[in-house]
mmCIF file of C-alpha atoms in Angstrom:
data_model
loop_
_atom_site.group_PDB
_atom_site.id
_atom_site.type_symbol
_atom_site.label_atom_id
_atom_site.label_comp_id
_atom_site.label_asym_id
_atom_site.label_seq_id
_atom_site.Cartn_x
_atom_site.Cartn_y
_atom_site.Cartn_z
ATOM 1 C CA UNK A 1 -0.175 -0.185 -0.013
ATOM 2 C CA UNK A 2 1.731 3.485 -1.024
ATOM 3 C CA UNK A 3 1.878 6.509 1.783
ATOM 4 C CA UNK A 4 -0.505 8.435 0.131
ATOM 5 C CA UNK A 5 -3.061 5.340 0.417
ATOM 6 C CA UNK A 6 -2.550 4.227 4.365
ATOM 7 C CA UNK A 7 -4.855 5.753 6.798
ATOM 8 C CA UNK A 8 -3.812 9.086 7.533
ATOM 9 C CA UNK A 9 -3.897 8.823 11.231
ATOM 10 C CA UNK A 10 -2.784 4.992 11.442
ATOM 11 C CA UNK A 11 -0.885 4.734 15.057
ATOM 12 C CA UNK A 12 -1.862 8.125 16.698
ATOM 13 C CA UNK A 13 -4.151 8.496 19.632
ATOM 14 C CA UNK A 14 -6.568 11.086 19.185
ATOM 15 C CA UNK A 15 -8.777 13.202 21.950
ATOM 16 C CA UNK A 16 -12.021 14.991 21.470
ATOM 17 C CA UNK A 17 -13.848 16.690 24.039
ATOM 18 C CA UNK A 18 -17.243 17.479 23.821
ATOM 19 C CA UNK A 19 -17.181 14.127 21.901
ATOM 20 C CA UNK A 20 -20.019 11.983 23.310
ATOM 21 C CA UNK A 21 -22.333 13.316 20.963
ATOM 22 C CA UNK A 22 -23.348 15.809 17.870
ATOM 23 C CA UNK A 23 -20.600 17.381 15.854
ATOM 24 C CA UNK A 24 -17.680 16.395 18.358
ATOM 25 C CA UNK A 25 -18.650 12.384 17.782
ATOM 26 C CA UNK A 26 -19.069 12.847 14.306
ATOM 27 C CA UNK A 27 -15.402 14.201 14.157
ATOM 28 C CA UNK A 28 -14.345 11.455 16.417
ATOM 29 C CA UNK A 29 -16.257 9.283 13.952
ATOM 30 C CA UNK A 30 -13.902 10.661 10.969
ATOM 31 C CA UNK A 31 -10.805 10.406 13.315
ATOM 32 C CA UNK A 32 -11.405 6.476 13.914
ATOM 33 C CA UNK A 33 -12.046 5.865 10.328
ATOM 34 C CA UNK A 34 -8.612 7.126 9.063
ATOM 35 C CA UNK A 35 -6.694 4.782 11.615
ATOM 36 C CA UNK A 36 -6.740 6.626 15.098
ATOM 37 C CA UNK A 37 -7.449 5.378 18.441
ATOM 38 C CA UNK A 38 -9.977 7.429 19.902
ATOM 39 C CA UNK A 39 -10.588 8.954 23.503
ATOM 40 C CA UNK A 40 -13.629 10.731 23.851
ATOM 41 C CA UNK A 41 -13.745 13.603 26.842
ATOM 42 C CA UNK A 42 -17.273 14.935 27.772
ATOM 43 C CA UNK A 43 -19.139 15.769 30.938
ATOM 44 C CA UNK A 44 -22.135 13.871 29.883
ATOM 45 C CA UNK A 45 -22.274 10.261 31.664
ATOM 46 C CA UNK A 46 -22.852 8.607 28.006
ATOM 47 C CA UNK A 47 -19.534 9.152 27.032
ATOM 48 C CA UNK A 48 -18.494 5.543 27.720
ATOM 49 C CA UNK A 49 -21.299 4.479 25.522
ATOM 50 C CA UNK A 50 -20.340 6.608 22.881
ATOM 51 C CA UNK A 51 -17.148 5.215 22.853
ATOM 52 C CA UNK A 52 -18.217 1.739 22.717
ATOM 53 C CA UNK A 53 -20.242 2.449 19.890
ATOM 54 C CA UNK A 54 -17.516 4.125 17.840
ATOM 55 C CA UNK A 55 -15.213 0.905 18.608
ATOM 56 C CA UNK A 56 -17.974 -1.515 17.468
ATOM 57 C CA UNK A 57 -18.559 0.914 14.380
ATOM 58 C CA UNK A 58 -14.811 1.538 13.395
ATOM 59 C CA UNK A 59 -12.724 -1.397 14.802
ATOM 60 C CA UNK A 60 -10.085 1.340 16.483
ATOM 61 C CA UNK A 61 -9.526 1.169 20.280
ATOM 62 C CA UNK A 62 -11.792 3.864 22.302
ATOM 63 C CA UNK A 63 -12.063 5.313 25.497
ATOM 64 C CA UNK A 64 -14.743 7.286 27.197
ATOM 65 C CA UNK A 65 -14.095 9.273 30.164
ATOM 66 C CA UNK A 66 -15.932 11.674 32.107
ATOM 67 C CA UNK A 67 -14.433 15.215 32.185
ATOM 68 C CA UNK A 68 -14.786 18.778 32.606
ATOM 69 C CA UNK A 69 -12.747 21.198 30.543
ATOM 70 C CA UNK A 70 -12.908 23.838 33.095
ATOM 71 C CA UNK A 71 -11.758 21.796 35.931
ATOM 72 C CA UNK A 72 -7.829 21.733 35.754
ATOM 73 C CA UNK A 73 -7.638 18.466 38.242
ATOM 74 C CA UNK A 74 -10.196 16.845 35.816
ATOM 75 C CA UNK A 75 -8.383 17.341 32.783
ATOM 76 C CA UNK A 76 -4.957 16.167 34.194
ATOM 77 C CA UNK A 77 -6.732 13.014 35.637
ATOM 78 C CA UNK A 78 -7.992 11.984 32.193
ATOM 79 C CA UNK A 79 -4.715 12.503 30.516
ATOM 80 C CA UNK A 80 -3.103 10.219 33.124
ATOM 81 C CA UNK A 81 -6.161 7.332 32.175
ATOM 82 C CA UNK A 82 -5.287 7.927 28.548
ATOM 83 C CA UNK A 83 -1.647 7.351 29.136
ATOM 84 C CA UNK A 84 -2.309 4.270 31.335
ATOM 85 C CA UNK A 85 -4.523 2.758 29.331
ATOM 86 C CA UNK A 86 -3.652 3.395 25.986
ATOM 87 C CA UNK A 87 -0.763 5.648 25.321
ATOM 88 C CA UNK A 88 0.201 9.340 25.224
ATOM 89 C CA UNK A 89 -2.086 11.433 22.904
ATOM 90 C CA UNK A 90 -0.731 13.119 19.764
ATOM 91 C CA UNK A 91 -4.080 14.511 18.434
ATOM 92 C CA UNK A 92 -6.406 16.626 20.124
ATOM 93 C CA UNK A 93 -9.525 18.075 18.683
ATOM 94 C CA UNK A 94 -11.076 20.745 21.039
ATOM 95 C CA UNK A 95 -14.852 20.578 20.665
ATOM 96 C CA UNK A 96 -16.144 20.762 23.892
ATOM 97 C CA UNK A 97 -18.448 24.531 23.956
ATOM 98 C CA UNK A 98 -21.378 26.010 24.530
ATOM 99 C CA UNK A 99 -23.855 29.047 23.272
ATOM 100 C CA UNK A 100 -25.529 31.486 24.705
ATOM 101 C CA UNK A 101 -28.001 33.487 23.239
ATOM 102 C CA UNK A 102 -29.014 36.590 25.023
ATOM 103 C CA UNK A 103 -28.790 40.686 24.538
ATOM 104 C CA UNK A 104 -25.902 42.132 26.382
ATOM 105 C CA UNK A 105 -27.983 44.384 28.574
ATOM 106 C CA UNK A 106 -29.501 41.023 29.916
ATOM 107 C CA UNK A 107 -26.287 38.748 30.083
ATOM 108 C CA UNK A 108 -25.116 38.153 33.619
ATOM 109 C CA UNK A 109 -21.416 38.321 34.313
ATOM 110 C CA UNK A 110 -21.875 35.072 35.727
ATOM 111 C CA UNK A 111 -23.046 33.719 32.410
ATOM 112 C CA UNK A 112 -20.628 35.646 30.543
ATOM 113 C CA UNK A 113 -17.709 33.778 32.679
ATOM 114 C CA UNK A 114 -19.373 30.191 32.430
ATOM 115 C CA UNK A 115 -19.445 30.733 28.734
ATOM 116 C CA UNK A 116 -15.966 31.747 28.618
ATOM 117 C CA UNK A 117 -14.787 29.220 30.791
ATOM 118 C CA UNK A 118 -16.007 26.346 28.649
ATOM 119 C CA UNK A 119 -15.082 28.017 24.846
ATOM 120 C CA UNK A 120 -12.110 29.604 25.814
ATOM 121 C CA UNK A 121 -10.540 28.597 29.190
ATOM 122 C CA UNK A 122 -11.546 24.947 28.361
ATOM 123 C CA UNK A 123 -9.510 24.959 25.187
ATOM 124 C CA UNK A 124 -6.583 26.944 26.921
ATOM 125 C CA UNK A 125 -6.575 24.300 29.746
ATOM 126 C CA UNK A 126 -6.978 21.075 27.700
ATOM 127 C CA UNK A 127 -4.441 22.457 25.179
ATOM 128 C CA UNK A 128 -1.578 22.939 27.539
ATOM 129 C CA UNK A 129 -2.138 20.022 29.197
ATOM 130 C CA UNK A 130 -2.227 18.157 25.970
ATOM 131 C CA UNK A 131 1.005 19.881 24.868
ATOM 132 C CA UNK A 132 3.061 19.065 28.408
ATOM 133 C CA UNK A 133 1.968 15.735 28.100
ATOM 134 C CA UNK A 134 3.277 15.409 24.279
ATOM 135 C CA UNK A 135 6.589 16.963 25.139
ATOM 136 C CA UNK A 136 7.427 14.655 28.163
ATOM 137 C CA UNK A 137 6.414 11.497 26.324
ATOM 138 C CA UNK A 138 8.443 12.604 23.433
ATOM 139 C CA UNK A 139 11.808 12.921 25.796
ATOM 140 C CA UNK A 140 11.273 9.509 26.647
ATOM 141 C CA UNK A 141 10.415 8.307 23.218
ATOM 142 C CA UNK A 142 11.236 9.753 20.089
ATOM 143 C CA UNK A 143 7.897 10.333 18.152
ATOM 144 C CA UNK A 144 6.564 12.595 15.488
ATOM 145 C CA UNK A 145 4.438 15.719 15.600
ATOM 146 C CA UNK A 146 1.336 16.040 17.434
ATOM 147 C CA UNK A 147 -1.445 18.228 16.325
ATOM 148 C CA UNK A 148 -4.032 20.258 17.786
ATOM 149 C CA UNK A 149 -7.352 21.361 16.063
ATOM 150 C CA UNK A 150 -9.735 23.888 18.078
ATOM 151 C CA UNK A 151 -13.178 24.183 16.839
ATOM 152 C CA UNK A 152 -14.069 28.127 16.717
ATOM 153 C CA UNK A 153 -17.047 29.381 14.510
ATOM 154 C CA UNK A 154 -17.940 31.305 11.518
ATOM 155 C CA UNK A 155 -19.242 33.528 14.661
ATOM 156 C CA UNK A 156 -15.868 34.879 15.279
ATOM 157 C CA UNK A 157 -15.490 36.552 11.913
ATOM 158 C CA UNK A 158 -19.595 37.468 11.454
ATOM 159 C CA UNK A 159 -22.199 38.878 13.443
ATOM 160 C CA UNK A 160 -24.959 36.057 12.640
ATOM 161 C CA UNK A 161 -27.965 37.350 13.157
ATOM 162 C CA UNK A 162 -31.011 37.417 14.199
ATOM 163 C CA UNK A 163 -30.037 35.825 17.143
ATOM 164 C CA UNK A 164 -28.088 38.021 19.791
ATOM 165 C CA UNK A 165 -25.015 36.168 20.903
ATOM 166 C CA UNK A 166 -22.073 38.766 21.700
ATOM 167 C CA UNK A 167 -20.836 36.698 24.490
ATOM 168 C CA UNK A 168 -20.647 33.451 22.308
ATOM 169 C CA UNK A 169 -19.224 35.515 19.055
ATOM 170 C CA UNK A 170 -16.556 36.878 21.178
ATOM 171 C CA UNK A 171 -15.629 33.764 22.519
ATOM 172 C CA UNK A 172 -15.391 32.078 19.527
ATOM 173 C CA UNK A 173 -13.099 35.181 18.338
ATOM 174 C CA UNK A 174 -10.785 34.332 21.333
ATOM 175 C CA UNK A 175 -10.587 30.704 20.337
ATOM 176 C CA UNK A 176 -9.437 31.916 16.681
ATOM 177 C CA UNK A 177 -6.535 33.850 18.201
ATOM 178 C CA UNK A 178 -5.625 31.588 20.780
ATOM 179 C CA UNK A 179 -5.185 29.183 17.886
ATOM 180 C CA UNK A 180 -2.942 31.666 15.944
ATOM 181 C CA UNK A 181 -0.820 32.185 18.591
ATOM 182 C CA UNK A 182 -0.266 28.893 20.345
ATOM 183 C CA UNK A 183 0.859 27.615 16.656
ATOM 184 C CA UNK A 184 3.453 29.916 16.506
ATOM 185 C CA UNK A 185 4.676 29.650 19.922
ATOM 186 C CA UNK A 186 4.312 25.552 19.888
ATOM 187 C CA UNK A 187 5.440 25.052 16.107
ATOM 188 C CA UNK A 188 9.286 24.976 17.155
ATOM 189 C CA UNK A 189 8.203 22.201 19.950
ATOM 190 C CA UNK A 190 6.586 20.076 17.271
ATOM 191 C CA UNK A 191 3.181 21.116 18.150
ATOM 192 C CA UNK A 192 1.095 22.415 14.716
ATOM 193 C CA UNK A 193 -2.167 23.966 15.692
ATOM 194 C CA UNK A 194 -5.069 24.693 13.575
ATOM 195 C CA UNK A 195 -8.936 25.342 13.835
ATOM 196 C CA UNK A 196 -11.979 25.009 11.926
ATOM 197 C CA UNK A 197 -14.672 27.664 12.234
ATOM 198 C CA UNK A 198 -18.107 26.106 11.214
ATOM 199 C CA UNK A 199 -21.229 27.474 10.141
ATOM 200 C CA UNK A 200 -24.815 25.996 10.838
ATOM 201 C CA UNK A 201 -24.504 22.619 10.931
ATOM 202 C CA UNK A 202 -27.635 20.224 11.548
ATOM 203 C CA UNK A 203 -26.343 18.844 14.437
ATOM 204 C CA UNK A 204 -28.729 17.110 17.015
ATOM 205 C CA UNK A 205 -28.689 20.018 19.344
ATOM 206 C CA UNK A 206 -29.556 22.414 16.148
ATOM 207 C CA UNK A 207 -32.213 20.067 14.791
ATOM 208 C CA UNK A 208 -33.891 20.501 18.460
ATOM 209 C CA UNK A 209 -33.565 24.318 18.224
ATOM 210 C CA UNK A 210 -35.075 24.347 14.434
ATOM 211 C CA UNK A 211 -37.758 22.362 15.709
ATOM 212 C CA UNK A 212 -38.903 24.779 18.166
ATOM 213 C CA UNK A 213 -37.693 28.023 15.885
ATOM 214 C CA UNK A 214 -38.802 27.405 12.359
ATOM 215 C CA UNK A 215 -38.636 31.087 11.397
ATOM 216 C CA UNK A 216 -35.045 31.881 12.844
ATOM 217 C CA UNK A 217 -33.856 28.704 11.084
ATOM 218 C CA UNK A 218 -35.653 29.614 7.802
ATOM 219 C CA UNK A 219 -34.005 32.973 8.092
ATOM 220 C CA UNK A 220 -30.370 31.024 8.629
ATOM 221 C CA UNK A 221 -30.659 28.994 5.639
ATOM 222 C CA UNK A 222 -31.893 32.236 3.516
ATOM 223 C CA UNK A 223 -28.366 33.902 4.188
ATOM 224 C CA UNK A 224 -26.257 30.553 3.463
ATOM 225 C CA UNK A 225 -25.141 30.970 -0.106
ATOM 226 C CA UNK A 226 -25.038 26.908 -0.482
ATOM 227 C CA UNK A 227 -29.082 27.071 0.672
ATOM 228 C CA UNK A 228 -28.687 24.540 3.435
ATOM 229 C CA UNK A 229 -27.075 23.873 6.573
ATOM 230 C CA UNK A 230 -23.948 21.543 6.740
ATOM 231 C CA UNK A 231 -24.339 17.638 7.986
ATOM 232 C CA UNK A 232 -21.828 16.541 10.908
ATOM 233 C CA UNK A 233 -19.959 14.138 8.578
ATOM 234 C CA UNK A 234 -18.887 17.317 6.107
ATOM 235 C CA UNK A 235 -16.369 18.570 9.066
ATOM 236 C CA UNK A 236 -14.492 15.033 8.949
ATOM 237 C CA UNK A 237 -12.484 15.094 6.031
ATOM 238 C CA UNK A 238 -11.115 18.770 7.154
ATOM 239 C CA UNK A 239 -10.637 17.871 10.675
ATOM 240 C CA UNK A 240 -8.737 14.624 9.525
ATOM 241 C CA UNK A 241 -6.831 16.567 6.982
ATOM 242 C CA UNK A 242 -5.757 19.036 9.965
ATOM 243 C CA UNK A 243 -4.866 16.519 12.295
ATOM 244 C CA UNK A 244 -2.459 14.731 10.020
ATOM 245 C CA UNK A 245 0.934 15.198 8.288
ATOM 246 C CA UNK A 246 -0.482 15.880 5.082
ATOM 247 C CA UNK A 247 -1.407 19.301 6.296
ATOM 248 C CA UNK A 248 2.317 19.993 7.376
ATOM 249 C CA UNK A 249 2.583 23.249 5.869
ATOM 250 C CA UNK A 250 -0.765 24.644 7.434
ATOM 251 C CA UNK A 251 -0.094 26.485 10.841
ATOM 252 C CA UNK A 252 -2.486 28.461 13.233
ATOM 253 C CA UNK A 253 -5.249 28.903 10.743
ATOM 254 C CA UNK A 254 -9.242 29.025 11.318
ATOM 255 C CA UNK A 255 -10.972 27.308 8.652
ATOM 256 C CA UNK A 256 -14.118 28.814 7.941
ATOM 257 C CA UNK A 257 -16.807 25.679 6.655
ATOM 258 C CA UNK A 258 -20.244 27.782 6.280
ATOM 259 C CA UNK A 259 -21.365 26.778 2.767
ATOM 260 C CA UNK A 260 -20.178 30.579 2.312
ATOM 261 C CA UNK A 261 -22.042 32.270 4.882
ATOM 262 C CA UNK A 262 -18.979 34.837 5.824
ATOM 263 C CA UNK A 263 -18.256 35.474 2.051
ATOM 264 C CA UNK A 264 -21.226 37.583 0.947
#
């Protein structure tokens, strides 16, 4: 088999936060199909069930752990378990996130802090601990490059309406800048960082919202040049590309995948 025909992530261990369901699980499935062993981390108690389902579907080794991205001890304990039961991780997808749709004048400091705790601090904490563990493992065993794929949003680049979500938009802009900054700082250490910035995707949560708010959903779709929302599986190839050595010259970028929403 030629190198280009081999699974892009064979021999790698990928960690996906927020991986129990939705877009996180879809990205984890893509990583597994391209050969990576996959660890799902989530606050949801059913994360272990999701990991078992992924193993049955793809044949790779999986692990599902309950973890809180805002809790440094929780993150550290999860990586201890990963190293004990699998091996040190060399791919990280920071998919854990939350939304907050409220006007600024009605946004409390507590809600603002909670949102930034998950979307920004969670991305920072998990990335920092992942990077430190990777570097420690590399000192003991010579290894290849590590990669991080953060999940930003098209909302980092455009104020998508009619919903009011300034806090969410600002948090995702922070994720994109963190991506660029970490990429430059960590590239000499062998850790390459990029991000994806999805637009409207028909995840489980979005489908529930659409069912309850059909008029707003119609407004969203009317503003998407592609004429539809994305499907979760359409994130997979981009995430695999960014996680693999096939994107070795791609550094610090946030790739918008939004059906053209932010172009017009």
